[in-house]
């Protein structure tokens, strides 16, 4: 059994000095090195003249293109190589395009059973008028759900890296580089923001009837939020869209989307009838699960776009 050493004897050991230095309690160099106050550097006239001469020599030998043959050769070689590379790439692309099948040819690889199924059975099986939406959100629903998860993960990673607590945001208020009380910007925002919000919602809910959907409609709503924040500042937008609202919309939309897709995968894989009603083709509330998926995807995209803007700007929502 080791004997307990007195504190004074322990402070004299190398182990004590090492742990004191490691924990930052004591600097071993304090009192052991002679510290002199740094004096202002003053260059002598001779040194200044020599420095100017050296600079002129350096410029004449390296940066003067008329005298430096190596630099001149390199620049000419670089331009010629860039032109040759561009010509080769363009020629390769044209050659590859010449081997592509003709548009509309019945023997094209795109004219297969899958494409035929999308066109002929798409409206019947998915209940959508827009075949592209039916293909993306139904036939390729697993891929689209993965893309939505990527948006969620990307915004979460940005929050982990850039998100600051409310205490830090209040203590370290960063200057706002955007115009404050700009009459022109606020007048335009008052005119455009409601239009953007309504149009974005229209694009989302009509995604199964016309070109559009959750991704494009969510991008429009996100741009409207950014415009409102830029014109009126974070304090006003935080009255109706803050961190709590953002998390509720983001998480709820992804969970509901995941539940619907899980139910769709399970019923499809086991040949069970899907109980989500298709509705009447052509109506707003129709297309079964696709209508609701567009709402969830639009919410995810809108929140992601605005969160990137807010986090990169001030480190918070």
Short mmCIF file of C-alpha atoms in Angstrom, two decimals:
data_model
loop_
_atom_site.label_atom_id
_atom_site.label_comp_id
_atom_site.label_asym_id
_atom_site.label_seq_id
_atom_site.Cartn_x
_atom_site.Cartn_y
_atom_site.Cartn_z
CA UNK A 1 0.00 0.00 0.00
CA UNK A 2 1.45 3.37 -1.04
CA UNK A 3 2.03 6.05 1.56
CA UNK A 4 0.15 9.34 1.26
CA UNK A 5 2.62 12.09 0.37
CA UNK A 6 2.27 15.53 1.96
CA UNK A 7 0.84 18.24 -0.31
CA UNK A 8 4.03 20.33 -0.19
CA UNK A 9 6.16 17.39 -1.32
CA UNK A 10 3.66 16.51 -4.04
CA UNK A 11 3.77 20.07 -5.43
CA UNK A 12 7.50 19.69 -5.99
CA UNK A 13 7.11 16.63 -8.24
CA UNK A 14 7.12 16.68 -12.04
CA UNK A 15 3.69 15.03 -12.12
CA UNK A 16 2.11 17.93 -10.24
CA UNK A 17 3.74 20.51 -12.57
CA UNK A 18 2.60 18.54 -15.62
CA UNK A 19 -1.02 18.28 -14.53
CA UNK A 20 -1.04 21.94 -13.48
CA UNK A 21 0.18 22.90 -16.96
CA UNK A 22 -2.29 20.51 -18.63
CA UNK A 23 -5.23 21.96 -16.71
CA UNK A 24 -4.06 25.51 -17.43
CA UNK A 25 -3.46 26.42 -13.79
CA UNK A 26 0.15 27.40 -14.27
CA UNK A 27 2.28 28.40 -17.21
CA UNK A 28 5.77 26.85 -16.85
CA UNK A 29 7.33 29.67 -18.87
CA UNK A 30 6.09 32.48 -16.65
CA UNK A 31 9.02 33.90 -14.74
CA UNK A 32 11.58 31.79 -16.61
CA UNK A 33 11.83 33.77 -19.86
CA UNK A 34 12.85 37.35 -20.23
CA UNK A 35 10.00 39.26 -21.84
CA UNK A 36 10.81 42.53 -23.55
CA UNK A 37 8.30 45.06 -24.75
CA UNK A 38 8.06 45.05 -28.53
CA UNK A 39 9.25 48.25 -30.11
CA UNK A 40 7.85 49.87 -33.19
CA UNK A 41 9.66 48.73 -36.31
CA UNK A 42 11.41 51.49 -38.19
CA UNK A 43 13.05 50.70 -41.45
CA UNK A 44 16.31 52.45 -42.25
CA UNK A 45 16.68 54.45 -45.43
CA UNK A 46 19.32 52.05 -46.78
CA UNK A 47 17.05 49.04 -46.19
CA UNK A 48 14.12 50.86 -47.83
CA UNK A 49 16.18 51.63 -50.92
CA UNK A 50 17.40 48.02 -51.13
CA UNK A 51 13.86 46.72 -50.77
CA UNK A 52 12.65 48.91 -53.64
CA UNK A 53 15.54 47.73 -55.81
CA UNK A 54 14.80 44.07 -55.01
CA UNK A 55 11.14 44.60 -55.81
CA UNK A 56 11.96 46.13 -59.17
CA UNK A 57 14.31 43.25 -59.98
CA UNK A 58 11.66 40.73 -58.99
CA UNK A 59 9.10 42.50 -61.15
CA UNK A 60 11.45 42.69 -64.14
CA UNK A 61 12.42 39.01 -64.00
CA UNK A 62 9.07 37.42 -63.11
CA UNK A 63 6.08 39.68 -63.72
CA UNK A 64 7.29 41.58 -66.76
CA UNK A 65 5.78 39.56 -69.59
CA UNK A 66 7.96 41.15 -72.27
CA UNK A 67 11.19 40.03 -70.61
CA UNK A 68 10.10 36.81 -68.85
CA UNK A 69 9.99 34.24 -71.63
CA UNK A 70 8.89 31.39 -69.36
CA UNK A 71 5.79 33.24 -68.21
CA UNK A 72 4.98 34.28 -71.76
CA UNK A 73 5.34 30.70 -73.01
CA UNK A 74 3.19 29.37 -70.18
CA UNK A 75 0.36 31.81 -70.89
CA UNK A 76 0.37 31.00 -74.61
CA UNK A 77 0.51 27.24 -73.87
CA UNK A 78 -2.33 27.57 -71.35
CA UNK A 79 -4.62 29.33 -73.82
CA UNK A 80 -3.89 26.87 -76.63
CA UNK A 81 -4.43 23.89 -74.32
CA UNK A 82 -7.74 25.31 -73.08
CA UNK A 83 -8.97 25.77 -76.67
CA UNK A 84 -7.91 22.25 -77.67
CA UNK A 85 -9.60 20.75 -74.59
CA UNK A 86 -12.86 22.58 -75.31
CA UNK A 87 -12.81 21.46 -78.95
CA UNK A 88 -12.20 17.83 -77.92
CA UNK A 89 -15.01 17.87 -75.34
CA UNK A 90 -17.46 19.47 -77.80
CA UNK A 91 -16.52 16.94 -80.50
CA UNK A 92 -16.99 14.04 -78.06
CA UNK A 93 -20.42 15.33 -77.02
CA UNK A 94 -21.51 15.78 -80.63
CA UNK A 95 -20.26 12.29 -81.48
CA UNK A 96 -22.18 10.79 -78.54
CA UNK A 97 -25.31 12.72 -79.52
CA UNK A 98 -25.11 11.35 -83.06
CA UNK A 99 -25.45 7.80 -81.68
CA UNK A 100 -28.59 8.62 -79.66
CA UNK A 101 -31.80 6.99 -80.93
CA UNK A 102 -34.21 9.05 -82.97
CA UNK A 103 -37.05 10.78 -81.19
CA UNK A 104 -40.29 8.82 -81.47
CA UNK A 105 -38.70 5.64 -82.75
CA UNK A 106 -40.69 2.63 -81.54
CA UNK A 107 -37.49 0.69 -80.84
CA UNK A 108 -36.10 3.32 -78.47
CA UNK A 109 -35.14 2.07 -74.97
CA UNK A 110 -37.58 4.57 -73.46
CA UNK A 111 -40.49 3.00 -75.26
CA UNK A 112 -40.90 0.07 -72.91
CA UNK A 113 -43.57 -1.50 -70.75
CA UNK A 114 -42.84 0.85 -67.84
CA UNK A 115 -43.47 3.99 -69.88
CA UNK A 116 -46.55 2.40 -71.42
CA UNK A 117 -47.87 1.58 -67.96
CA UNK A 118 -47.33 5.17 -66.76
CA UNK A 119 -49.19 6.66 -69.71
CA UNK A 120 -52.04 4.19 -70.06
CA UNK A 121 -52.71 3.21 -66.44
CA UNK A 122 -51.37 6.26 -64.59
CA UNK A 123 -54.66 8.12 -64.16
CA UNK A 124 -56.53 4.96 -63.21
CA UNK A 125 -54.00 3.72 -60.64
CA UNK A 126 -52.94 7.03 -59.11
CA UNK A 127 -55.97 9.26 -59.72
CA UNK A 128 -53.86 12.17 -61.02
CA UNK A 129 -54.21 14.18 -64.20
CA UNK A 130 -50.52 15.17 -64.17
CA UNK A 131 -48.74 11.94 -65.13
CA UNK A 132 -45.38 13.26 -63.95
CA UNK A 133 -46.71 13.81 -60.43
CA UNK A 134 -48.18 10.31 -60.36
CA UNK A 135 -44.87 8.85 -61.45
CA UNK A 136 -42.81 10.79 -58.90
CA UNK A 137 -45.08 10.50 -55.86
CA UNK A 138 -46.56 7.05 -56.48
CA UNK A 139 -44.54 4.79 -58.76
CA UNK A 140 -41.27 6.34 -57.56
CA UNK A 141 -42.57 7.22 -54.11
CA UNK A 142 -39.65 5.55 -52.32
CA UNK A 143 -37.14 7.79 -54.15
CA UNK A 144 -39.12 10.94 -53.45
CA UNK A 145 -39.44 10.05 -49.77
CA UNK A 146 -35.66 9.62 -49.67
CA UNK A 147 -35.20 13.06 -51.24
CA UNK A 148 -37.46 14.58 -48.59
CA UNK A 149 -35.42 12.86 -45.87
CA UNK A 150 -32.29 14.36 -47.44
CA UNK A 151 -33.81 17.84 -47.08
CA UNK A 152 -34.60 17.14 -43.43
CA UNK A 153 -31.09 15.83 -42.72
CA UNK A 154 -29.45 18.74 -44.56
CA UNK A 155 -31.38 21.35 -42.58
CA UNK A 156 -30.65 19.47 -39.33
CA UNK A 157 -26.92 19.43 -40.10
CA UNK A 158 -26.92 23.16 -40.82
CA UNK A 159 -28.72 23.76 -37.52
CA UNK A 160 -26.14 21.67 -35.66
CA UNK A 161 -23.28 23.64 -37.21
CA UNK A 162 -24.71 27.17 -37.16
CA UNK A 163 -27.55 27.27 -34.62
CA UNK A 164 -26.93 29.60 -31.68
CA UNK A 165 -28.86 29.69 -28.43
CA UNK A 166 -31.18 32.57 -27.67
CA UNK A 167 -28.80 33.83 -24.97
CA UNK A 168 -25.91 34.02 -27.42
CA UNK A 169 -28.07 35.69 -30.05
CA UNK A 170 -29.06 38.37 -27.57
CA UNK A 171 -25.54 38.81 -26.17
CA UNK A 172 -23.78 38.78 -29.54
CA UNK A 173 -26.16 40.69 -31.74
CA UNK A 174 -24.70 40.84 -35.21
CA UNK A 175 -25.22 43.96 -37.33
CA UNK A 176 -28.08 43.75 -39.79
CA UNK A 177 -26.68 44.51 -43.23
CA UNK A 178 -30.09 44.64 -44.85
CA UNK A 179 -31.91 47.95 -45.28
CA UNK A 180 -34.07 48.95 -42.34
CA UNK A 181 -37.41 50.68 -42.88
CA UNK A 182 -36.79 50.80 -46.61
CA UNK A 183 -40.03 52.22 -48.01
CA UNK A 184 -39.55 50.80 -51.52
CA UNK A 185 -38.59 47.31 -50.31
CA UNK A 186 -41.43 47.15 -47.79
CA UNK A 187 -43.99 48.40 -50.32
CA UNK A 188 -42.90 45.75 -52.84
CA UNK A 189 -42.90 43.10 -50.10
CA UNK A 190 -46.43 44.07 -49.03
CA UNK A 191 -47.50 43.56 -52.62
CA UNK A 192 -45.55 40.40 -53.48
CA UNK A 193 -45.50 38.35 -50.26
CA UNK A 194 -49.26 37.62 -50.19
CA UNK A 195 -49.16 36.78 -53.90
CA UNK A 196 -46.20 34.44 -53.38
CA UNK A 197 -47.87 32.68 -50.47
CA UNK A 198 -51.17 32.19 -52.29
CA UNK A 199 -49.48 31.16 -55.53
CA UNK A 200 -47.17 28.73 -53.70
CA UNK A 201 -50.14 27.11 -51.97
CA UNK A 202 -51.96 26.96 -55.30
CA UNK A 203 -49.00 25.21 -56.94
CA UNK A 204 -48.85 22.67 -54.10
CA UNK A 205 -52.54 21.73 -54.03
CA UNK A 206 -52.75 21.61 -57.85
CA UNK A 207 -49.67 19.44 -58.25
CA UNK A 208 -51.77 16.41 -59.18
CA UNK A 209 -53.84 18.38 -61.71
CA UNK A 210 -51.30 20.64 -63.42
CA UNK A 211 -47.53 21.24 -63.48
CA UNK A 212 -46.30 21.96 -59.99
CA UNK A 213 -46.32 20.10 -56.71
CA UNK A 214 -44.69 20.20 -53.31
CA UNK A 215 -41.13 20.95 -54.38
CA UNK A 216 -41.90 23.92 -56.63
CA UNK A 217 -44.69 25.29 -54.41
CA UNK A 218 -42.55 24.98 -51.30
CA UNK A 219 -39.75 26.89 -53.02
CA UNK A 220 -42.18 29.72 -53.82
CA UNK A 221 -43.42 29.91 -50.21
CA UNK A 222 -39.83 29.80 -48.92
CA UNK A 223 -38.86 32.71 -51.16
CA UNK A 224 -41.86 34.65 -49.84
CA UNK A 225 -40.69 34.11 -46.26
CA UNK A 226 -37.19 35.27 -47.19
CA UNK A 227 -38.57 38.41 -48.85
CA UNK A 228 -40.72 39.20 -45.80
CA UNK A 229 -37.77 38.72 -43.44
CA UNK A 230 -35.52 40.88 -45.61
CA UNK A 231 -38.04 43.70 -45.76
CA UNK A 232 -39.38 43.78 -42.20
CA UNK A 233 -36.67 42.01 -40.15
CA UNK A 234 -36.54 38.91 -37.99
CA UNK A 235 -38.61 40.31 -35.12
CA UNK A 236 -41.77 40.57 -37.21
CA UNK A 237 -41.41 37.22 -38.94
CA UNK A 238 -40.71 35.52 -35.62
CA UNK A 239 -44.21 36.51 -34.49
CA UNK A 240 -45.67 33.77 -36.68
CA UNK A 241 -42.66 31.72 -37.82
CA UNK A 242 -40.06 31.01 -35.16
CA UNK A 243 -37.95 28.02 -34.14
CA UNK A 244 -40.83 26.27 -32.37
CA UNK A 245 -43.16 26.60 -35.36
CA UNK A 246 -40.38 25.51 -37.70
CA UNK A 247 -39.69 22.33 -35.72
CA UNK A 248 -43.37 21.43 -35.40
CA UNK A 249 -44.01 21.81 -39.15
CA UNK A 250 -40.78 20.12 -40.17
CA UNK A 251 -41.04 17.08 -37.92
CA UNK A 252 -44.81 16.62 -38.25
CA UNK A 253 -44.69 16.78 -42.05
CA UNK A 254 -41.93 14.20 -42.29
CA UNK A 255 -43.56 11.82 -39.79
CA UNK A 256 -46.94 11.96 -41.56
CA UNK A 257 -45.25 11.54 -44.92
CA UNK A 258 -43.37 8.52 -43.60
CA UNK A 259 -46.56 6.99 -42.17
CA UNK A 260 -48.42 7.38 -45.45
CA UNK A 261 -45.56 5.94 -47.51
CA UNK A 262 -45.11 3.04 -45.07
CA UNK A 263 -48.81 2.23 -45.38
CA UNK A 264 -48.55 2.51 -49.18
CA UNK A 265 -45.49 0.22 -49.34
CA UNK A 266 -47.07 -2.34 -47.00
CA UNK A 267 -50.38 -2.55 -48.85
CA UNK A 268 -48.70 -2.61 -52.26
CA UNK A 269 -46.19 -5.30 -51.31
CA UNK A 270 -48.87 -7.56 -49.82
CA UNK A 271 -51.59 -6.98 -52.39
CA UNK A 272 -53.90 -5.30 -49.87
CA UNK A 273 -56.40 -2.70 -51.04
CA UNK A 274 -55.41 0.87 -50.22
CA UNK A 275 -58.17 2.43 -48.11
CA UNK A 276 -57.19 6.05 -48.82
CA UNK A 277 -60.01 7.27 -51.13
CA UNK A 278 -58.98 8.35 -54.63
CA UNK A 279 -61.76 10.90 -54.98
CA UNK A 280 -63.05 12.20 -58.28
CA UNK A 281 -60.33 12.68 -60.89
CA UNK A 282 -59.96 16.37 -61.62
CA UNK A 283 -61.11 17.66 -58.24
CA UNK A 284 -58.78 19.49 -55.87
CA UNK A 285 -59.11 16.90 -53.10
CA UNK A 286 -58.41 13.76 -55.09
CA UNK A 287 -55.55 11.45 -56.10
CA UNK A 288 -55.57 9.68 -52.75
CA UNK A 289 -52.33 10.03 -50.83
CA UNK A 290 -50.64 12.19 -53.50
CA UNK A 291 -52.63 15.29 -52.49
CA UNK A 292 -51.45 15.00 -48.88
CA UNK A 293 -47.89 14.11 -49.86
CA UNK A 294 -47.68 17.34 -51.85
CA UNK A 295 -48.69 19.26 -48.74
CA UNK A 296 -46.03 17.54 -46.63
CA UNK A 297 -43.31 17.95 -49.25
CA UNK A 298 -44.20 21.62 -49.74
CA UNK A 299 -43.95 22.24 -46.00
CA UNK A 300 -40.55 20.53 -45.86
CA UNK A 301 -39.15 22.50 -48.80
CA UNK A 302 -40.46 25.87 -47.59
CA UNK A 303 -39.03 25.36 -44.09
CA UNK A 304 -35.69 24.14 -45.46
CA UNK A 305 -35.23 27.10 -47.80
CA UNK A 306 -36.03 29.69 -45.16
CA UNK A 307 -33.99 27.92 -42.46
CA UNK A 308 -30.89 27.99 -44.66
CA UNK A 309 -31.35 31.72 -45.18
CA UNK A 310 -31.93 32.48 -41.50
CA UNK A 311 -29.18 30.23 -40.15
CA UNK A 312 -26.49 31.47 -42.51
CA UNK A 313 -27.55 35.07 -41.84
CA UNK A 314 -27.75 35.22 -38.05
CA UNK A 315 -27.37 31.68 -36.67
CA UNK A 316 -30.99 31.31 -35.63
CA UNK A 317 -34.57 31.21 -36.83
#
